[in-house]
Amino acid sequence: QKEVEQNSGPLSVPEGAIASLNCTYSDRGSQSFFWYRQYSGKSPELIMSIYSNGDKEDGRFTAQLNKASQYVSLLIRDSQPSDSATYLCAVNIFGNEKLTFGTGTRLTIIP
Amino acid sequence: GAGVSQSPRYKVAKRGQDVALRCDPISGHVSLFWYQQALGQGPEFLTYFQNEAQLDKSGLPSDRFFAERPEGSVSTLKIQRTQQEDSAVYLCASSLEGRVAFFGQGTRLTVV
């Protein structure tokens, strides 16, 4: 079992709809959770960080964390074509600075 | 500069050649990381520095890979005797200790 798992997609969502991206992790010592967006040929760009159970909203983006279920998700409201990218889930384990990434979910927003 | 800077952006190496990849982190960032990203995969951790100290090199795939950060700022990732399986994008990231990591644009290495 991979430490961080994501559905690789592709996930296609109509413009204006809600895109839902999911991630599960295996290490219960995980304490910090991040969503990075990566356009093709570009470097990962931080979208959201979340550290405690519940929801965290920032503009059109909402991150949700459920530590009991070892599950973190990203919702993108009012999806735009510019949201088309690969979304990487990353986890940081307590006492360890490094990030462990999932393989990423490729999201396509259909105009 | 305002962000993490990596050079070169692209490198083509013949199999067996040595390469050196440079990372210039955000000024003042204590932590520096190297990751390797194969096509269609997420970044995989290689090594981590806190200032000039290499605290974790557990992700380096073989003894052909070596990283240094002698003055606690610029870092170099060196790959000796490159092999085709070394072809990937090498990403550098920096952060204030315990904070969010910011990535550079990466160096795409192609071994032919």
mmCIF file of N, CA and C in Angstrom, chain A residues 2 34 36 38 41-46 49 51 88 96-104, chain B residues 9 31 33 35 37 40-43 45 48 56 58 91 95 97-98 100-101 103-105:
data_model
loop_
_atom_site.group_PDB
_atom_site.id
_atom_site.type_symbol
_atom_site.label_atom_id
_atom_site.label_comp_id
_atom_site.label_asym_id
_atom_site.label_seq_id
_atom_site.Cartn_x
_atom_site.Cartn_y
_atom_site.Cartn_z
ATOM 1 N N LYS A 2 0.605 2.158 -0.946
ATOM 2 C CA LYS A 2 1.345 3.403 -0.993
ATOM 3 C C LYS A 2 0.972 4.252 0.215
ATOM 4 N N PHE A 34 -1.326 18.894 2.511
ATOM 5 C CA PHE A 34 -1.205 19.955 1.526
ATOM 6 C C PHE A 34 -1.791 19.501 0.198
ATOM 7 N N TYR A 36 -1.207 20.602 -3.727
ATOM 8 C CA TYR A 36 -0.425 21.359 -4.694
ATOM 9 C C TYR A 36 -1.075 21.198 -6.062
ATOM 10 N N GLN A 38 -0.246 21.395 -10.147
ATOM 11 C CA GLN A 38 0.889 21.334 -11.056
ATOM 12 C C GLN A 38 0.388 21.362 -12.496
ATOM 13 N N GLY A 41 4.445 20.558 -17.191
ATOM 14 C CA GLY A 41 5.761 21.148 -17.413
ATOM 15 C C GLY A 41 6.167 22.206 -16.397
ATOM 16 N N LYS A 42 5.328 22.398 -15.394
ATOM 17 C CA LYS A 42 5.620 23.403 -14.371
ATOM 18 C C LYS A 42 5.865 22.748 -13.025
ATOM 19 N N SER A 43 6.256 23.540 -12.049
ATOM 20 C CA SER A 43 6.522 23.010 -10.714
ATOM 21 C C SER A 43 5.252 23.024 -9.870
ATOM 22 N N PRO A 44 5.200 22.216 -8.816
ATOM 23 C CA PRO A 44 4.029 22.237 -7.929
ATOM 24 C C PRO A 44 3.860 23.593 -7.240
ATOM 25 N N GLU A 45 2.601 24.013 -7.152
ATOM 26 C CA GLU A 45 2.262 25.300 -6.548
ATOM 27 C C GLU A 45 1.269 25.037 -5.417
ATOM 28 N N LEU A 46 1.546 25.537 -4.226
ATOM 29 C CA LEU A 46 0.668 25.272 -3.086
ATOM 30 C C LEU A 46 -0.701 25.927 -3.286
ATOM 31 N N SER A 49 -3.327 24.282 2.592
ATOM 32 C CA SER A 49 -2.753 23.485 3.665
ATOM 33 C C SER A 49 -3.813 23.314 4.743
ATOM 34 N N TYR A 51 -4.370 21.394 8.801
ATOM 35 C CA TYR A 51 -3.651 20.754 9.894
ATOM 36 C C TYR A 51 -4.582 20.091 10.920
ATOM 37 N N LEU A 88 -1.807 17.441 -6.642
ATOM 38 C CA LEU A 88 -0.996 16.550 -5.828
ATOM 39 C C LEU A 88 -1.364 16.702 -4.359
ATOM 40 N N ASN A 96 9.070 14.978 11.053
ATOM 41 C CA ASN A 96 9.802 14.787 9.805
ATOM 42 C C ASN A 96 9.434 15.901 8.849
ATOM 43 N N GLU A 97 10.420 16.620 8.362
ATOM 44 C CA GLU A 97 10.136 17.776 7.511
ATOM 45 C C GLU A 97 9.718 17.403 6.088
ATOM 46 N N LYS A 98 10.069 16.213 5.630
ATOM 47 C CA LYS A 98 9.831 15.910 4.225
ATOM 48 C C LYS A 98 8.346 15.708 3.943
ATOM 49 N N LEU A 99 7.983 15.906 2.682
ATOM 50 C CA LEU A 99 6.623 15.663 2.210
ATOM 51 C C LEU A 99 6.586 14.338 1.462
ATOM 52 N N THR A 100 5.511 13.590 1.682
ATOM 53 C CA THR A 100 5.239 12.393 0.910
ATOM 54 C C THR A 100 4.051 12.692 0.013
ATOM 55 N N PHE A 101 4.238 12.518 -1.288
ATOM 56 C CA PHE A 101 3.228 12.888 -2.268
ATOM 57 C C PHE A 101 2.486 11.661 -2.778
ATOM 58 N N GLY A 102 1.240 11.905 -3.182
ATOM 59 C CA GLY A 102 0.532 10.934 -3.992
ATOM 60 C C GLY A 102 0.951 11.095 -5.442
ATOM 61 N N THR A 103 0.378 10.250 -6.303
ATOM 62 C CA THR A 103 0.759 10.295 -7.713
ATOM 63 C C THR A 103 0.061 11.422 -8.455
ATOM 64 N N GLY A 104 -0.933 12.044 -7.818
ATOM 65 C CA GLY A 104 -1.630 13.164 -8.445
ATOM 66 C C GLY A 104 -2.877 12.738 -9.191
ATOM 67 N N ARG B 9 17.668 24.583 -16.491
ATOM 68 C CA ARG B 9 16.269 24.145 -16.605
ATOM 69 C C ARG B 9 16.194 22.791 -17.305
ATOM 70 N N SER B 31 15.303 25.388 5.578
ATOM 71 C CA SER B 31 15.145 24.011 5.091
ATOM 72 C C SER B 31 15.205 23.976 3.572
ATOM 73 N N PHE B 33 15.031 21.015 0.282
ATOM 74 C CA PHE B 33 14.698 19.636 -0.083
ATOM 75 C C PHE B 33 14.985 19.416 -1.558
ATOM 76 N N TYR B 35 13.687 16.697 -4.560
ATOM 77 C CA TYR B 35 12.740 15.660 -4.935
ATOM 78 C C TYR B 35 13.015 15.253 -6.384
ATOM 79 N N GLN B 37 10.970 13.705 -9.719
ATOM 80 C CA GLN B 37 9.631 13.446 -10.238
ATOM 81 C C GLN B 37 9.719 12.783 -11.604
ATOM 82 N N GLY B 40 4.452 11.422 -14.945
ATOM 83 C CA GLY B 40 3.181 10.859 -14.502
ATOM 84 C C GLY B 40 3.134 10.453 -13.043
ATOM 85 N N GLN B 41 4.177 10.795 -12.302
ATOM 86 C CA GLN B 41 4.236 10.438 -10.880
ATOM 87 C C GLN B 41 4.321 11.682 -10.012
ATOM 88 N N GLY B 42 4.076 11.502 -8.717
ATOM 89 C CA GLY B 42 4.286 12.591 -7.793
ATOM 90 C C GLY B 42 5.764 12.711 -7.444
ATOM 91 N N PRO B 43 6.168 13.841 -6.906
ATOM 92 C CA PRO B 43 7.574 13.995 -6.492
ATOM 93 C C PRO B 43 7.938 12.982 -5.408
ATOM 94 N N PHE B 45 10.791 12.092 -2.473
ATOM 95 C CA PHE B 45 11.817 12.715 -1.645
ATOM 96 C C PHE B 45 13.186 12.091 -1.893
ATOM 97 N N TYR B 48 17.231 16.120 2.450
ATOM 98 C CA TYR B 48 16.793 17.303 3.182
ATOM 99 C C TYR B 48 17.960 17.913 3.942
ATOM 100 N N ASP B 56 18.668 14.256 6.351
ATOM 101 C CA ASP B 56 17.990 13.062 5.859
ATOM 102 C C ASP B 56 18.390 12.859 4.406
ATOM 103 N N SER B 58 17.749 9.656 3.081
ATOM 104 C CA SER B 58 17.200 8.316 2.923
ATOM 105 C C SER B 58 16.600 8.062 1.553
ATOM 106 N N LEU B 91 13.359 18.454 -8.601
ATOM 107 C CA LEU B 91 12.749 19.620 -7.997
ATOM 108 C C LEU B 91 13.446 19.958 -6.689
ATOM 109 N N SER B 95 11.925 26.042 2.599
ATOM 110 C CA SER B 95 10.906 26.503 3.549
ATOM 111 C C SER B 95 11.579 27.067 4.783
ATOM 112 N N GLU B 97 11.689 26.729 8.676
ATOM 113 C CA GLU B 97 11.593 25.479 9.415
ATOM 114 C C GLU B 97 10.162 25.212 9.864
ATOM 115 N N GLY B 98 9.661 24.037 9.474
ATOM 116 C CA GLY B 98 8.328 23.644 9.889
ATOM 117 C C GLY B 98 7.197 24.322 9.149
ATOM 118 N N VAL B 100 5.455 25.810 5.198
ATOM 119 C CA VAL B 100 5.139 25.344 3.851
ATOM 120 C C VAL B 100 6.360 25.401 2.934
ATOM 121 N N ALA B 101 6.493 24.382 2.108
ATOM 122 C CA ALA B 101 7.599 24.325 1.154
ATOM 123 C C ALA B 101 7.197 24.924 -0.182
ATOM 124 N N PHE B 103 8.412 25.375 -4.203
ATOM 125 C CA PHE B 103 9.208 24.652 -5.186
ATOM 126 C C PHE B 103 9.789 25.563 -6.246
ATOM 127 N N GLY B 104 10.963 25.174 -6.732
ATOM 128 C CA GLY B 104 11.531 25.791 -7.915
ATOM 129 C C GLY B 104 10.942 25.180 -9.170
ATOM 130 N N GLN B 105 11.393 25.676 -10.331
ATOM 131 C CA GLN B 105 10.837 25.245 -11.611
ATOM 132 C C GLN B 105 11.334 23.864 -12.024
#
